[in-house]
Amino acid sequence: MVCFDGAEYATNPLLCCSVPTCRMRVHLACYGSGTDSMPLMPYKKRSKWVCDVCTLEKKHATELTPNSARVCVVCKMSGGVVKPTKADNTVCHLVCVRWLPELKQVPSEVQATSSVVDADLLFGTRKSLKCHICHKRNGCLQCMSKRCTKAFHAVCALRALESKVYTGVTEANHLACICDSHFADVRATYRSIKDVFWDQPYLGTEVDLEEDDEPTAAAPS
């Protein structure tokens, strides 16, 4: 997932790729379409939804890659919600896109209604940073405390225990990553975000909904 909110909303359905080797789960709004105006997907089409990566692989008649084997070009970690990048045969975590502000989704030149990640925008300095959790380099963000040199992969930080690294959103709706040495910087007004689903792969089966069977939850304001 990207936002790590497992709830279903009437205006923002939770999708699951119908390819058995993928089963990627993501909210429609989190996945994005590469356009300013993204139409809502009819609920009856949810069970037939195919993610952009599987769509490209099918189009080029290549063997479908299990999602667990897809390696993000930015953080070099596998699995999770990924999008194709501008370069051929590469993918990028949307979590990396969300937490590394220089990364952007741009309209795809191959699929008119889809988007790809421009991974070339990654700051070169991030490639030398070493993750404090997995001790590997590439595509890290740093603790938001001034002059702190501790760095983390977004995926590692979000999966780590809160006693290791805090990840959340400030009252100004800015993403916050704070290492254990600077927990004093975490305010009570911040909202914690953690990936509690990463070791719980979705194995269920999506079913078509009748036209009147729509989720009743309202999207948060």
PDB file of N, CA and C in Angstrom, residues 84-160:
ATOM      1  N   PRO A  84       5.688   1.547 -13.205  1.00  0.00           N
ATOM      2  CA  PRO A  84       6.778   1.565 -14.180  1.00  0.00           C
ATOM      3  C   PRO A  84       7.482   2.922 -14.138  1.00  0.00           C
ATOM      4  N   THR A  85       8.741   2.952 -14.530  1.00  0.00           N
ATOM      5  CA  THR A  85       9.459   4.217 -14.648  1.00  0.00           C
ATOM      6  C   THR A  85       9.611   4.563 -16.130  1.00  0.00           C
ATOM      7  N   LYS A  86      10.208   5.715 -16.398  1.00  0.00           N
ATOM      8  CA  LYS A  86      10.421   6.130 -17.786  1.00  0.00           C
ATOM      9  C   LYS A  86      11.393   5.196 -18.502  1.00  0.00           C
ATOM     10  N   ALA A  87      12.287   4.562 -17.735  1.00  0.00           N
ATOM     11  CA  ALA A  87      13.233   3.614 -18.330  1.00  0.00           C
ATOM     12  C   ALA A  87      12.562   2.259 -18.519  1.00  0.00           C
ATOM     13  N   ASP A  88      12.951   1.546 -19.540  1.00  0.00           N
ATOM     14  CA  ASP A  88      12.348   0.245 -19.829  1.00  0.00           C
ATOM     15  C   ASP A  88      12.665  -0.772 -18.734  1.00  0.00           C
ATOM     16  N   ASN A  89      11.668  -1.589 -18.417  1.00  0.00           N
ATOM     17  CA  ASN A  89      11.838  -2.741 -17.525  1.00  0.00           C
ATOM     18  C   ASN A  89      12.315  -2.370 -16.124  1.00  0.00           C
ATOM     19  N   THR A  90      11.935  -1.208 -15.642  1.00  0.00           N
ATOM     20  CA  THR A  90      12.258  -0.825 -14.273  1.00  0.00           C
ATOM     21  C   THR A  90      10.998  -0.313 -13.588  1.00  0.00           C
ATOM     22  N   VAL A  91      10.966  -0.450 -12.267  1.00  0.00           N
ATOM     23  CA  VAL A  91       9.811  -0.007 -11.486  1.00  0.00           C
ATOM     24  C   VAL A  91      10.287   0.810 -10.291  1.00  0.00           C
ATOM     25  N   CYS A  92       9.363   1.530  -9.702  1.00  0.00           N
ATOM     26  CA  CYS A  92       9.678   2.348  -8.526  1.00  0.00           C
ATOM     27  C   CYS A  92       8.524   2.270  -7.535  1.00  0.00           C
ATOM     28  N   HIS A  93       8.863   2.159  -6.253  1.00  0.00           N
ATOM     29  CA  HIS A  93       7.841   2.182  -5.207  1.00  0.00           C
ATOM     30  C   HIS A  93       7.121   3.527  -5.188  1.00  0.00           C
ATOM     31  N   LEU A  94       5.812   3.498  -5.065  1.00  0.00           N
ATOM     32  CA  LEU A  94       5.092   4.753  -4.869  1.00  0.00           C
ATOM     33  C   LEU A  94       5.337   5.308  -3.473  1.00  0.00           C
ATOM     34  N   VAL A  95       5.751   4.458  -2.544  1.00  0.00           N
ATOM     35  CA  VAL A  95       6.160   4.944  -1.224  1.00  0.00           C
ATOM     36  C   VAL A  95       7.402   5.820  -1.366  1.00  0.00           C
ATOM     37  N   CYS A  96       8.342   5.404  -2.210  1.00  0.00           N
ATOM     38  CA  CYS A  96       9.534   6.228  -2.449  1.00  0.00           C
ATOM     39  C   CYS A  96       9.143   7.559  -3.083  1.00  0.00           C
ATOM     40  N   VAL A  97       8.192   7.518  -4.017  1.00  0.00           N
ATOM     41  CA  VAL A  97       7.733   8.747  -4.663  1.00  0.00           C
ATOM     42  C   VAL A  97       7.105   9.687  -3.639  1.00  0.00           C
ATOM     43  N   ARG A  98       6.362   9.116  -2.709  1.00  0.00           N
ATOM     44  CA  ARG A  98       5.671   9.946  -1.719  1.00  0.00           C
ATOM     45  C   ARG A  98       6.644  10.580  -0.727  1.00  0.00           C
ATOM     46  N   TRP A  99       7.677   9.844  -0.327  1.00  0.00           N
ATOM     47  CA  TRP A  99       8.570  10.321   0.723  1.00  0.00           C
ATOM     48  C   TRP A  99       9.815  11.036   0.200  1.00  0.00           C
ATOM     49  N   LEU A 100      10.126  10.891  -1.076  1.00  0.00           N
ATOM     50  CA  LEU A 100      11.256  11.608  -1.675  1.00  0.00           C
ATOM     51  C   LEU A 100      10.661  12.654  -2.620  1.00  0.00           C
ATOM     52  N   PRO A 101      10.552  13.893  -2.185  1.00  0.00           N
ATOM     53  CA  PRO A 101       9.739  14.896  -2.890  1.00  0.00           C
ATOM     54  C   PRO A 101      10.190  15.231  -4.302  1.00  0.00           C
ATOM     55  N   GLU A 102      11.449  14.946  -4.648  1.00  0.00           N
ATOM     56  CA  GLU A 102      11.892  15.268  -6.004  1.00  0.00           C
ATOM     57  C   GLU A 102      11.346  14.289  -7.049  1.00  0.00           C
ATOM     58  N   LEU A 103      10.951  13.085  -6.607  1.00  0.00           N
ATOM     59  CA  LEU A 103      10.399  12.101  -7.539  1.00  0.00           C
ATOM     60  C   LEU A 103       8.968  12.483  -7.921  1.00  0.00           C
ATOM     61  N   LYS A 104       8.631  12.275  -9.177  1.00  0.00           N
ATOM     62  CA  LYS A 104       7.310  12.659  -9.669  1.00  0.00           C
ATOM     63  C   LYS A 104       6.736  11.575 -10.580  1.00  0.00           C
ATOM     64  N   GLN A 105       5.399  11.513 -10.595  1.00  0.00           N
ATOM     65  CA  GLN A 105       4.714  10.722 -11.613  1.00  0.00           C
ATOM     66  C   GLN A 105       4.434  11.630 -12.802  1.00  0.00           C
ATOM     67  N   VAL A 106       4.698  11.124 -13.987  1.00  0.00           N
ATOM     68  CA  VAL A 106       4.473  11.889 -15.215  1.00  0.00           C
ATOM     69  C   VAL A 106       3.651  11.035 -16.168  1.00  0.00           C
ATOM     70  N   PRO A 107       2.942  11.656 -17.108  1.00  0.00           N
ATOM     71  CA  PRO A 107       2.146  10.871 -18.058  1.00  0.00           C
ATOM     72  C   PRO A 107       3.007   9.885 -18.839  1.00  0.00           C
ATOM     73  N   SER A 108       2.481   8.697 -19.024  1.00  0.00           N
ATOM     74  CA  SER A 108       3.196   7.665 -19.777  1.00  0.00           C
ATOM     75  C   SER A 108       3.126   7.946 -21.272  1.00  0.00           C
ATOM     76  N   GLU A 109       4.226   7.705 -21.968  1.00  0.00           N
ATOM     77  CA  GLU A 109       4.246   7.854 -23.421  1.00  0.00           C
ATOM     78  C   GLU A 109       3.775   6.579 -24.110  1.00  0.00           C
ATOM     79  N   VAL A 110       3.612   5.513 -23.325  1.00  0.00           N
ATOM     80  CA  VAL A 110       3.212   4.218 -23.879  1.00  0.00           C
ATOM     81  C   VAL A 110       1.726   3.967 -23.677  1.00  0.00           C
ATOM     82  N   GLN A 111       1.224   4.297 -22.468  1.00  0.00           N
ATOM     83  CA  GLN A 111      -0.188   4.107 -22.151  1.00  0.00           C
ATOM     84  C   GLN A 111      -0.804   5.467 -21.842  1.00  0.00           C
ATOM     85  N   ALA A 112      -1.716   5.888 -22.679  1.00  0.00           N
ATOM     86  CA  ALA A 112      -2.245   7.252 -22.609  1.00  0.00           C
ATOM     87  C   ALA A 112      -2.906   7.583 -21.278  1.00  0.00           C
ATOM     88  N   THR A 113      -3.536   6.617 -20.640  1.00  0.00           N
ATOM     89  CA  THR A 113      -4.273   6.892 -19.403  1.00  0.00           C
ATOM     90  C   THR A 113      -3.484   6.531 -18.153  1.00  0.00           C
ATOM     91  N   SER A 114      -2.211   6.215 -18.301  1.00  0.00           N
ATOM     92  CA  SER A 114      -1.402   5.787 -17.164  1.00  0.00           C
ATOM     93  C   SER A 114      -0.267   6.769 -16.902  1.00  0.00           C
ATOM     94  N   SER A 115       0.417   6.545 -15.799  1.00  0.00           N
ATOM     95  CA  SER A 115       1.559   7.383 -15.452  1.00  0.00           C
ATOM     96  C   SER A 115       2.767   6.511 -15.165  1.00  0.00           C
ATOM     97  N   VAL A 116       3.937   7.119 -15.243  1.00  0.00           N
ATOM     98  CA  VAL A 116       5.185   6.446 -14.903  1.00  0.00           C
ATOM     99  C   VAL A 116       5.960   7.351 -13.952  1.00  0.00           C
ATOM    100  N   VAL A 117       6.948   6.787 -13.291  1.00  0.00           N
ATOM    101  CA  VAL A 117       7.773   7.555 -12.361  1.00  0.00           C
ATOM    102  C   VAL A 117       9.034   8.026 -13.080  1.00  0.00           C
ATOM    103  N   ASP A 118       9.343   9.302 -12.926  1.00  0.00           N
ATOM    104  CA  ASP A 118      10.595   9.833 -13.471  1.00  0.00           C
ATOM    105  C   ASP A 118      11.671   9.676 -12.398  1.00  0.00           C
ATOM    106  N   ALA A 119      12.312   8.505 -12.386  1.00  0.00           N
ATOM    107  CA  ALA A 119      13.321   8.202 -11.368  1.00  0.00           C
ATOM    108  C   ALA A 119      14.620   8.962 -11.600  1.00  0.00           C
ATOM    109  N   ASP A 120      14.782   9.545 -12.778  1.00  0.00           N
ATOM    110  CA  ASP A 120      15.993  10.324 -13.062  1.00  0.00           C
ATOM    111  C   ASP A 120      16.061  11.588 -12.211  1.00  0.00           C
ATOM    112  N   LEU A 121      14.937  11.965 -11.610  1.00  0.00           N
ATOM    113  CA  LEU A 121      14.900  13.172 -10.787  1.00  0.00           C
ATOM    114  C   LEU A 121      15.506  12.956  -9.402  1.00  0.00           C
ATOM    115  N   LEU A 122      15.804  11.709  -9.051  1.00  0.00           N
ATOM    116  CA  LEU A 122      16.355  11.416  -7.722  1.00  0.00           C
ATOM    117  C   LEU A 122      17.645  12.195  -7.488  1.00  0.00           C
ATOM    118  N   PHE A 123      17.738  12.860  -6.345  1.00  0.00           N
ATOM    119  CA  PHE A 123      18.948  13.602  -6.007  1.00  0.00           C
ATOM    120  C   PHE A 123      20.134  12.635  -5.924  1.00  0.00           C
ATOM    121  N   GLY A 124      21.240  12.993  -6.562  1.00  0.00           N
ATOM    122  CA  GLY A 124      22.413  12.128  -6.568  1.00  0.00           C
ATOM    123  C   GLY A 124      22.968  11.863  -5.184  1.00  0.00           C
ATOM    124  N   THR A 125      22.794  12.815  -4.269  1.00  0.00           N
ATOM    125  CA  THR A 125      23.330  12.653  -2.915  1.00  0.00           C
ATOM    126  C   THR A 125      22.646  11.521  -2.155  1.00  0.00           C
ATOM    127  N   ARG A 126      21.437  11.154  -2.553  1.00  0.00           N
ATOM    128  CA  ARG A 126      20.718  10.097  -1.840  1.00  0.00           C
ATOM    129  C   ARG A 126      21.340   8.724  -2.096  1.00  0.00           C
ATOM    130  N   LYS A 127      22.063   8.576  -3.193  1.00  0.00           N
ATOM    131  CA  LYS A 127      22.626   7.276  -3.550  1.00  0.00           C
ATOM    132  C   LYS A 127      23.737   6.843  -2.599  1.00  0.00           C
ATOM    133  N   SER A 128      24.376   7.793  -1.936  1.00  0.00           N
ATOM    134  CA  SER A 128      25.476   7.456  -1.034  1.00  0.00           C
ATOM    135  C   SER A 128      25.026   7.296   0.416  1.00  0.00           C
ATOM    136  N   LEU A 129      23.785   7.669   0.713  1.00  0.00           N
ATOM    137  CA  LEU A 129      23.290   7.550   2.086  1.00  0.00           C
ATOM    138  C   LEU A 129      23.040   6.087   2.437  1.00  0.00           C
ATOM    139  N   LYS A 130      23.412   5.699   3.655  1.00  0.00           N
ATOM    140  CA  LYS A 130      23.230   4.317   4.099  1.00  0.00           C
ATOM    141  C   LYS A 130      22.069   4.234   5.082  1.00  0.00           C
ATOM    142  N   CYS A 131      21.165   3.300   4.825  1.00  0.00           N
ATOM    143  CA  CYS A 131      19.989   3.120   5.671  1.00  0.00           C
ATOM    144  C   CYS A 131      20.387   2.629   7.057  1.00  0.00           C
ATOM    145  N   HIS A 132      19.858   3.283   8.083  1.00  0.00           N
ATOM    146  CA  HIS A 132      20.163   2.937   9.469  1.00  0.00           C
ATOM    147  C   HIS A 132      19.502   1.622   9.889  1.00  0.00           C
ATOM    148  N   ILE A 133      18.554   1.136   9.079  1.00  0.00           N
ATOM    149  CA  ILE A 133      17.842  -0.102   9.408  1.00  0.00           C
ATOM    150  C   ILE A 133      18.479  -1.309   8.712  1.00  0.00           C
ATOM    151  N   CYS A 134      18.586  -1.260   7.380  1.00  0.00           N
ATOM    152  CA  CYS A 134      19.104  -2.417   6.632  1.00  0.00           C
ATOM    153  C   CYS A 134      20.584  -2.283   6.284  1.00  0.00           C
ATOM    154  N   HIS A 135      21.155  -1.091   6.522  1.00  0.00           N
ATOM    155  CA  HIS A 135      22.583  -0.818   6.294  1.00  0.00           C
ATOM    156  C   HIS A 135      22.987  -0.913   4.822  1.00  0.00           C
ATOM    157  N   LYS A 136      22.013  -0.704   3.925  1.00  0.00           N
ATOM    158  CA  LYS A 136      22.309  -0.671   2.497  1.00  0.00           C
ATOM    159  C   LYS A 136      22.101   0.752   1.979  1.00  0.00           C
ATOM    160  N   ARG A 137      22.737   1.058   0.861  1.00  0.00           N
ATOM    161  CA  ARG A 137      22.675   2.408   0.308  1.00  0.00           C
ATOM    162  C   ARG A 137      21.591   2.519  -0.767  1.00  0.00           C
ATOM    163  N   ASN A 138      21.448   3.718  -1.304  1.00  0.00           N
ATOM    164  CA  ASN A 138      20.532   4.048  -2.410  1.00  0.00           C
ATOM    165  C   ASN A 138      19.174   4.545  -1.926  1.00  0.00           C
ATOM    166  N   GLY A 139      18.799   5.718  -2.424  1.00  0.00           N
ATOM    167  CA  GLY A 139      17.442   6.236  -2.282  1.00  0.00           C
ATOM    168  C   GLY A 139      16.942   6.437  -0.874  1.00  0.00           C
ATOM    169  N   CYS A 140      17.776   6.966   0.020  1.00  0.00           N
ATOM    170  CA  CYS A 140      17.369   7.160   1.413  1.00  0.00           C
ATOM    171  C   CYS A 140      16.917   8.596   1.675  1.00  0.00           C
ATOM    172  N   LEU A 141      16.084   8.758   2.698  1.00  0.00           N
ATOM    173  CA  LEU A 141      15.748  10.071   3.227  1.00  0.00           C
ATOM    174  C   LEU A 141      16.424  10.207   4.580  1.00  0.00           C
ATOM    175  N   GLN A 142      16.583  11.424   5.059  1.00  0.00           N
ATOM    176  CA  GLN A 142      17.258  11.643   6.327  1.00  0.00           C
ATOM    177  C   GLN A 142      16.290  12.085   7.406  1.00  0.00           C
ATOM    178  N   CYS A 143      16.702  11.877   8.647  1.00  0.00           N
ATOM    179  CA  CYS A 143      15.952  12.367   9.796  1.00  0.00           C
ATOM    180  C   CYS A 143      15.718  13.862   9.615  1.00  0.00           C
ATOM    181  N   MET A 144      14.501  14.317   9.918  1.00  0.00           N
ATOM    182  CA  MET A 144      14.158  15.717   9.680  1.00  0.00           C
ATOM    183  C   MET A 144      14.768  16.666  10.705  1.00  0.00           C
ATOM    184  N   SER A 145      15.370  16.118  11.767  1.00  0.00           N
ATOM    185  CA  SER A 145      16.020  16.977  12.750  1.00  0.00           C
ATOM    186  C   SER A 145      17.267  17.606  12.126  1.00  0.00           C
ATOM    187  N   LYS A 146      17.455  18.870  12.340  1.00  0.00           N
ATOM    188  CA  LYS A 146      18.561  19.594  11.711  1.00  0.00           C
ATOM    189  C   LYS A 146      19.909  18.967  12.062  1.00  0.00           C
ATOM    190  N   ARG A 147      20.754  18.855  11.059  1.00  0.00           N
ATOM    191  CA  ARG A 147      22.123  18.354  11.157  1.00  0.00           C
ATOM    192  C   ARG A 147      22.217  16.868  11.507  1.00  0.00           C
ATOM    193  N   CYS A 148      21.092  16.166  11.560  1.00  0.00           N
ATOM    194  CA  CYS A 148      21.145  14.731  11.829  1.00  0.00           C
ATOM    195  C   CYS A 148      21.516  13.996  10.538  1.00  0.00           C
ATOM    196  N   THR A 149      22.442  13.069  10.645  1.00  0.00           N
ATOM    197  CA  THR A 149      22.926  12.356   9.457  1.00  0.00           C
ATOM    198  C   THR A 149      22.300  10.976   9.289  1.00  0.00           C
ATOM    199  N   LYS A 150      21.467  10.547  10.223  1.00  0.00           N
ATOM    200  CA  LYS A 150      20.852   9.227  10.101  1.00  0.00           C
ATOM    201  C   LYS A 150      19.892   9.205   8.908  1.00  0.00           C
ATOM    202  N   ALA A 151      19.988   8.133   8.133  1.00  0.00           N
ATOM    203  CA  ALA A 151      19.180   8.019   6.920  1.00  0.00           C
ATOM    204  C   ALA A 151      18.422   6.697   6.918  1.00  0.00           C
ATOM    205  N   PHE A 152      17.347   6.661   6.149  1.00  0.00           N
ATOM    206  CA  PHE A 152      16.494   5.475   6.089  1.00  0.00           C
ATOM    207  C   PHE A 152      15.893   5.339   4.693  1.00  0.00           C
ATOM    208  N   HIS A 153      15.754   4.102   4.235  1.00  0.00           N
ATOM    209  CA  HIS A 153      14.874   3.874   3.098  1.00  0.00           C
ATOM    210  C   HIS A 153      13.453   4.138   3.590  1.00  0.00           C
ATOM    211  N   ALA A 154      12.625   4.720   2.756  1.00  0.00           N
ATOM    212  CA  ALA A 154      11.237   4.966   3.156  1.00  0.00           C
ATOM    213  C   ALA A 154      10.554   3.660   3.544  1.00  0.00           C
ATOM    214  N   VAL A 155      10.800   2.603   2.764  1.00  0.00           N
ATOM    215  CA  VAL A 155      10.193   1.302   3.053  1.00  0.00           C
ATOM    216  C   VAL A 155      10.649   0.782   4.412  1.00  0.00           C
ATOM    217  N   CYS A 156      11.948   0.879   4.700  1.00  0.00           N
ATOM    218  CA  CYS A 156      12.482   0.387   5.976  1.00  0.00           C
ATOM    219  C   CYS A 156      11.926   1.188   7.150  1.00  0.00           C
ATOM    220  N   ALA A 157      11.885   2.508   7.004  1.00  0.00           N
ATOM    221  CA  ALA A 157      11.413   3.365   8.086  1.00  0.00           C
ATOM    222  C   ALA A 157       9.954   3.087   8.418  1.00  0.00           C
ATOM    223  N   LEU A 158       9.140   2.886   7.391  1.00  0.00           N
ATOM    224  CA  LEU A 158       7.713   2.662   7.605  1.00  0.00           C
ATOM    225  C   LEU A 158       7.423   1.287   8.193  1.00  0.00           C
ATOM    226  N   ARG A 159       8.306   0.326   7.947  1.00  0.00           N
ATOM    227  CA  ARG A 159       8.113  -1.015   8.491  1.00  0.00           C
ATOM    228  C   ARG A 159       8.739  -1.185   9.870  1.00  0.00           C
ATOM    229  N   ALA A 160       9.655  -0.303  10.231  1.00  0.00           N
ATOM    230  CA  ALA A 160      10.380  -0.435  11.491  1.00  0.00           C
ATOM    231  C   ALA A 160       9.486  -0.115  12.686  1.00  0.00           C
TER     232      ALA A 160
END
